[in-house]
GROMACS .gro file of C-alpha atoms in nm:
model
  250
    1UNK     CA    1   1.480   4.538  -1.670
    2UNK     CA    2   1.846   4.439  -1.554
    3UNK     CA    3   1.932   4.094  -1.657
    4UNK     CA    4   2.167   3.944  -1.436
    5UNK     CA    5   2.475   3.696  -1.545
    6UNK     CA    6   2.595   3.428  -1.391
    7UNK     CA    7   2.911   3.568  -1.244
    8UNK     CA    8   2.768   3.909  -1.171
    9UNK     CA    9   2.785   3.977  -0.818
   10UNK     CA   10   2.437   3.920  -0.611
   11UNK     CA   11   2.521   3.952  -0.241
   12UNK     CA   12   2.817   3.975   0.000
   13UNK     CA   13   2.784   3.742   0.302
   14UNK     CA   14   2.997   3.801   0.568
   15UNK     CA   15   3.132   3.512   0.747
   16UNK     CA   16   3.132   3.409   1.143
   17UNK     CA   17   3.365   3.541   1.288
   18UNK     CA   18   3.382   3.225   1.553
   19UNK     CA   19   3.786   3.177   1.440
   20UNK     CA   20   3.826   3.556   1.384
   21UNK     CA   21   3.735   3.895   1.259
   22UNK     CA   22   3.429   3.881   1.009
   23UNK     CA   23   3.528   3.890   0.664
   24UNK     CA   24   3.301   3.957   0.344
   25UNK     CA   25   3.254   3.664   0.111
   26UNK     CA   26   3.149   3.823  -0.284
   27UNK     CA   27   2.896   3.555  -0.385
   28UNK     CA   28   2.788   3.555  -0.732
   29UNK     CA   29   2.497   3.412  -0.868
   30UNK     CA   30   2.625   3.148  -1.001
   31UNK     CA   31   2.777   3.017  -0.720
   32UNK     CA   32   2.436   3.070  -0.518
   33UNK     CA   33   2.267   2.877  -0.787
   34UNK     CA   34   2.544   2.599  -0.786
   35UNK     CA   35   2.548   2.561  -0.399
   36UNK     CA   36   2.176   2.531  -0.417
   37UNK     CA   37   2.124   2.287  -0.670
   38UNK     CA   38   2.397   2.077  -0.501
   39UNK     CA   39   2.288   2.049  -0.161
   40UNK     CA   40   1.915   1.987  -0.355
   41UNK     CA   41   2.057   1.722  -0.513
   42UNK     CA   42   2.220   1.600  -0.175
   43UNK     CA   43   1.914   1.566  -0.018
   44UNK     CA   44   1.629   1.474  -0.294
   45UNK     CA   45   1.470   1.786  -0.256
   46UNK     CA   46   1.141   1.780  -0.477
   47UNK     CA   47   0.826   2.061  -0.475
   48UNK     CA   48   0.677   1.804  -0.270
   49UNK     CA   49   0.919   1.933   0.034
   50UNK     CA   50   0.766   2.108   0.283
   51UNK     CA   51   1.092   2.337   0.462
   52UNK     CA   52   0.972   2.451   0.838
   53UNK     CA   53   1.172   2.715   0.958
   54UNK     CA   54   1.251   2.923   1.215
   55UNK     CA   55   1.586   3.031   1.080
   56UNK     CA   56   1.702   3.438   1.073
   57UNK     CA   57   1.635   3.562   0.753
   58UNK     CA   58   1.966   3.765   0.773
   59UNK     CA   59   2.185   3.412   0.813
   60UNK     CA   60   2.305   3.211   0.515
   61UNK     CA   61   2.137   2.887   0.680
   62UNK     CA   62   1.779   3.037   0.700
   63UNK     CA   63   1.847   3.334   0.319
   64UNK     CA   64   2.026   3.061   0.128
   65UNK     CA   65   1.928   2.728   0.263
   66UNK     CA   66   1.528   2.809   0.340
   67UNK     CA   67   1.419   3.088   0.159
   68UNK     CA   68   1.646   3.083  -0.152
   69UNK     CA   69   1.608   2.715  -0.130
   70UNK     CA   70   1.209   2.739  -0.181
   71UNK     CA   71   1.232   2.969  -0.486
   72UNK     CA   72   1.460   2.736  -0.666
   73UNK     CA   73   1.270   2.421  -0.579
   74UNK     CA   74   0.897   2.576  -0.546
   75UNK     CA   75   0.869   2.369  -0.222
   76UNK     CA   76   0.646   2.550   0.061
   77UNK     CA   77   0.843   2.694   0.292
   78UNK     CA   78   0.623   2.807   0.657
   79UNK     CA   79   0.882   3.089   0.819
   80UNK     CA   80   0.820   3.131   1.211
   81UNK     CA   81   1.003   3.434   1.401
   82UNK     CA   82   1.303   3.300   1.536
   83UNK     CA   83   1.251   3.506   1.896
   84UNK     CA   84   0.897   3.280   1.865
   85UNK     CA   85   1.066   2.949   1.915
   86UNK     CA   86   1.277   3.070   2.146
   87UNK     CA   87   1.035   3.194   2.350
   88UNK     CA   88   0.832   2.894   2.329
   89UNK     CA   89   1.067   2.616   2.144
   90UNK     CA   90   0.774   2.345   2.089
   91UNK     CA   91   0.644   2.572   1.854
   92UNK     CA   92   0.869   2.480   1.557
   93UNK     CA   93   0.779   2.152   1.626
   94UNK     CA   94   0.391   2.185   1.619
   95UNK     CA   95   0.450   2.390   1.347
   96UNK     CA   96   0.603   2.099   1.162
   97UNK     CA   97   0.317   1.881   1.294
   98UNK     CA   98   0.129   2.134   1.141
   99UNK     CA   99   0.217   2.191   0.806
  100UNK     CA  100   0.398   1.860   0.743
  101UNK     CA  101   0.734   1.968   0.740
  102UNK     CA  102   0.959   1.711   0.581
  103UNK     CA  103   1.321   1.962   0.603
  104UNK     CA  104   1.383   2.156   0.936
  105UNK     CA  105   1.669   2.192   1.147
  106UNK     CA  106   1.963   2.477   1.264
  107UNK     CA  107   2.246   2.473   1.500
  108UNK     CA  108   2.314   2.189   1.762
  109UNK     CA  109   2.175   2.455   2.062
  110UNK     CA  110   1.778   2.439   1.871
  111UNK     CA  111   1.761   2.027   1.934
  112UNK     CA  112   1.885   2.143   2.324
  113UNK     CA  113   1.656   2.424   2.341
  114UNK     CA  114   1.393   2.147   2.293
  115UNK     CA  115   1.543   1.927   2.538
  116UNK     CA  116   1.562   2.168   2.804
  117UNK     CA  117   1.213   2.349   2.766
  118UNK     CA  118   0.951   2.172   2.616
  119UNK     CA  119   0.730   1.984   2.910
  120UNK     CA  120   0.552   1.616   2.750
  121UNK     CA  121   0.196   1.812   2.791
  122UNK     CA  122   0.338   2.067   2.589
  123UNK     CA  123   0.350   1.857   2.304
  124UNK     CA  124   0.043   1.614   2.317
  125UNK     CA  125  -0.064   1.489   2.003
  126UNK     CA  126   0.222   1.595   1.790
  127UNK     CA  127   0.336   1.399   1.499
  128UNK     CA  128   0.658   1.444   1.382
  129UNK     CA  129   0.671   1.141   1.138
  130UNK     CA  130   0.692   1.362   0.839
  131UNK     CA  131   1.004   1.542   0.910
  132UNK     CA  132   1.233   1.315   0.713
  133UNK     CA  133   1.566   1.565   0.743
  134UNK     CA  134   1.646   1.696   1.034
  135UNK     CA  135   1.928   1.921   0.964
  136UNK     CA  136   2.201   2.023   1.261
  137UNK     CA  137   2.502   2.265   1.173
  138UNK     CA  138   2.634   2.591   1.208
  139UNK     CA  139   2.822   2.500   1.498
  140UNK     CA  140   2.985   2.222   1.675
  141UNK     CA  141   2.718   1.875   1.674
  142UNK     CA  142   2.728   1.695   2.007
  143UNK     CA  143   2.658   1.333   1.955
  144UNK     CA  144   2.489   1.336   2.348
  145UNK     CA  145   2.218   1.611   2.209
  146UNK     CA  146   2.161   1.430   1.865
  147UNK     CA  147   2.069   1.099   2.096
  148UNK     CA  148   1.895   1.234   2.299
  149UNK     CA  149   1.614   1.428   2.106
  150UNK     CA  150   1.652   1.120   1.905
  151UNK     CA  151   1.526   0.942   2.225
  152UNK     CA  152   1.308   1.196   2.383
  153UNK     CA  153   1.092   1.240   2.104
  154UNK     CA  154   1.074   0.844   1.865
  155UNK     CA  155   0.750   0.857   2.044
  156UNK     CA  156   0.603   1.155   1.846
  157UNK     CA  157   0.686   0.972   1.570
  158UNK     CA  158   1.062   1.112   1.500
  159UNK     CA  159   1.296   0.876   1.303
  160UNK     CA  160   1.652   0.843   1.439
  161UNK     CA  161   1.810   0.840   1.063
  162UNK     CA  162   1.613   1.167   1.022
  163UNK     CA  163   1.873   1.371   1.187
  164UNK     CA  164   2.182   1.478   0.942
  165UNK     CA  165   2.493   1.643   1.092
  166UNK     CA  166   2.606   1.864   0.840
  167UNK     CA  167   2.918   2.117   0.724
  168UNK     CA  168   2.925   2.419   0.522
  169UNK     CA  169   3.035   2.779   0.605
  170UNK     CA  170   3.047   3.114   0.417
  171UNK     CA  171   3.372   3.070   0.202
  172UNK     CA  172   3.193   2.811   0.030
  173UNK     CA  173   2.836   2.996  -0.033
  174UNK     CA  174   2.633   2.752   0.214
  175UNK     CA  175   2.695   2.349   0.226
  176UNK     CA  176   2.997   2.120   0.181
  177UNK     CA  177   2.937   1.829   0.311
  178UNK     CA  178   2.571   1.652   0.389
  179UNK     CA  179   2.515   1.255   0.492
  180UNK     CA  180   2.304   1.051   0.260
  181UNK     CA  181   1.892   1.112   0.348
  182UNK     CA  182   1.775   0.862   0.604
  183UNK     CA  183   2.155   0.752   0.708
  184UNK     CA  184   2.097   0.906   1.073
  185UNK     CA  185   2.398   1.010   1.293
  186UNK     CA  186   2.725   0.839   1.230
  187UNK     CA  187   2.974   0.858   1.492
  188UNK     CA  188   3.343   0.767   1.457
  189UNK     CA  189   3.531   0.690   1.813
  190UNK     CA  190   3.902   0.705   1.837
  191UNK     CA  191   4.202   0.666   2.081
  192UNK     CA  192   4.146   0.973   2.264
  193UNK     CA  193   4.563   0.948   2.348
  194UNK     CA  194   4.654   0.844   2.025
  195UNK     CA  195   4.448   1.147   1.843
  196UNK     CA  196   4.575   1.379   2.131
  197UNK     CA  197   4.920   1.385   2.105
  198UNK     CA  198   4.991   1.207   1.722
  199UNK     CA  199   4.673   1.366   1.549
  200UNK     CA  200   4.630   1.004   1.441
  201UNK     CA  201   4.286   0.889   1.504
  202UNK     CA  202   4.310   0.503   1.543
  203UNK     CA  203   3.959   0.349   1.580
  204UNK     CA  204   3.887   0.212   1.865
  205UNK     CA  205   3.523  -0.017   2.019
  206UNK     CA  206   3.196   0.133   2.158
  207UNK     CA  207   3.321  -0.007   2.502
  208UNK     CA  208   3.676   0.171   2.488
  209UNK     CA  209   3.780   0.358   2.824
  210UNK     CA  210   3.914   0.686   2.639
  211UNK     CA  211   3.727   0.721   2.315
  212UNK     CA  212   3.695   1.039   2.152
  213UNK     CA  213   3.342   1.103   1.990
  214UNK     CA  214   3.381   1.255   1.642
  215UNK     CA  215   3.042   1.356   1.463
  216UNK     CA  216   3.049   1.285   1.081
  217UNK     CA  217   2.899   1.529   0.870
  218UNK     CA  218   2.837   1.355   0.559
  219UNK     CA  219   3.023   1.395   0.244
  220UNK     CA  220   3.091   1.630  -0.037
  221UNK     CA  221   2.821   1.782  -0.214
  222UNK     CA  222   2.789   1.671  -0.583
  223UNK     CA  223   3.081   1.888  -0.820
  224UNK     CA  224   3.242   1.984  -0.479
  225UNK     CA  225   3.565   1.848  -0.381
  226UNK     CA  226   3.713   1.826   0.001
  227UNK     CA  227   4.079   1.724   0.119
  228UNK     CA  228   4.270   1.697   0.439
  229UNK     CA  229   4.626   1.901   0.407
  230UNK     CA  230   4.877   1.922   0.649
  231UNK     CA  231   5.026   2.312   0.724
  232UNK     CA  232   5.213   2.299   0.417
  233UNK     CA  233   4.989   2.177   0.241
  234UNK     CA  234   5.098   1.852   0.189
  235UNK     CA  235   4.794   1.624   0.113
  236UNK     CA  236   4.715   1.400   0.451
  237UNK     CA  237   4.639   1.010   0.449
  238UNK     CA  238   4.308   0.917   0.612
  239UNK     CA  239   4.234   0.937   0.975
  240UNK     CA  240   4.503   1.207   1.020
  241UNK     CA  241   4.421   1.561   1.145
  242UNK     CA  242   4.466   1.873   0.977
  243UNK     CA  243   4.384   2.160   0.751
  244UNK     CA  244   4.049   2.142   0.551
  245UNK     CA  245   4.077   2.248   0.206
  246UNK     CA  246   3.778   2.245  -0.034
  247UNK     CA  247   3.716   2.317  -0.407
  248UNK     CA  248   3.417   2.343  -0.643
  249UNK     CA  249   3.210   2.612  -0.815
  250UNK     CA  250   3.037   2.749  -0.507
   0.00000   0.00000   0.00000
């Protein structure tokens, strides 16, 4: 039987392609088992978990996050089609009903998907008090969407503080950056001027005329590090933009 060691290489994961041409990412065991563990650790997974998901099988979110995610942690892990819920999106969230579900989540467009499609009689009855992370990366998080399922659906029993922007991307195996459980959405408004033409983003009130929304995704994941550089290089002061630079042994 072939024993495998830590830096051995177990997969190459190929990355977006949303800022250019795909690229192949060699991810070694180790750094699989690091970047699991961490985000784990992130978000006080336990075998208790229950992780509904719809997710491809062939993308990091749904191989790593999900599936990996339950042989690590031996939480139970239901796996719908993903061409199921979007055929008929209230099934992921029956199916968390369902089962329990206490992780679920993808991309900002699943939470609209919902929005969008699923009619009230739909979803009689369903009881979404369980799901205690609702996940939403992968792709840009619009604070309007996050509110409103928020909204829509408190009355199935979903928690606001339940739903977790979050960051991560191929270089770095899976996840970055994750909010503390139970934090909810935090949103950071700034001058939209200011940020526009001085990458500066000065703070401004709920009620300000030209705010720019920024989501926050949470923060590093334990043994990871994350830093704002300028093109140079040159480490940034807070609340400037730039270049993100992250270390760490995923």
């Amino acid at each position: 039987a072939h024993r495998a060691k830590p830096q051995d290489i177990a997969m190459i994961q190929y990355t977006s392609g949303s800022t250019g041409n795909p690229k192949g990412v060699v991810l070694t065991h180790a750094n699989l088992l690091v970047n699991i563990r961490a985000m784990g650790r992130a978000l006080r997974v336990t075998p208790a978990d229950i992780f509904v998901s719809w997710l491809p099988l062939y993308h990091d979110m749904g191989l790593i996050g999900a599936w990996m995610g339950s042989l690590t942690y031996g939480f139970k892990c239901p796996v719908m089609s993903p061409l199921s819920f979007l055929a008929r999106p209230e099934r992921w969230l029956r199916s968390i009903h369902r089962h329990g579900g206490t992780l679920s989540g993808g991309p900002n467009f699943c939470y609209e998907l919902c929005l969008r499609r699923i009619r009230d009689a739909d979803i009689e009855g369903l009881d979404l008090s369980t799901w205690r992370i609702a996940f939403n990366g992968a792709e840009p998080v619009s604070p309007e969407t996050m509110a409103r399922f928020s909204q829509r659906f408190a009355r199935f029993g979903f928690r606001p503080e339940a739903m977790a922007p979050v960051y991560g991307l191929a270089e770095a195996t899976l996840g970055v950056a994750f909010p503390p459980p139970a934090r909810g959405a935090k949103l950071d408004r700034v001058d939209k001027d200011q940020f526009m033409y001085s990458g500066r983003a000065v703070p401004v009130p709920p009620e300000h005329a030209n705010a720019l929304v920024h989501v926050a995704c949470g923060m590093p994941i334990p043994g990871h590090q994350i830093r704002v550089v300028a093109a140079l290089g040159r480490e940034l002061p807070e609340r400037a933009e730039g270049h993100i630079q992250f270390s760490g042994p995923s």
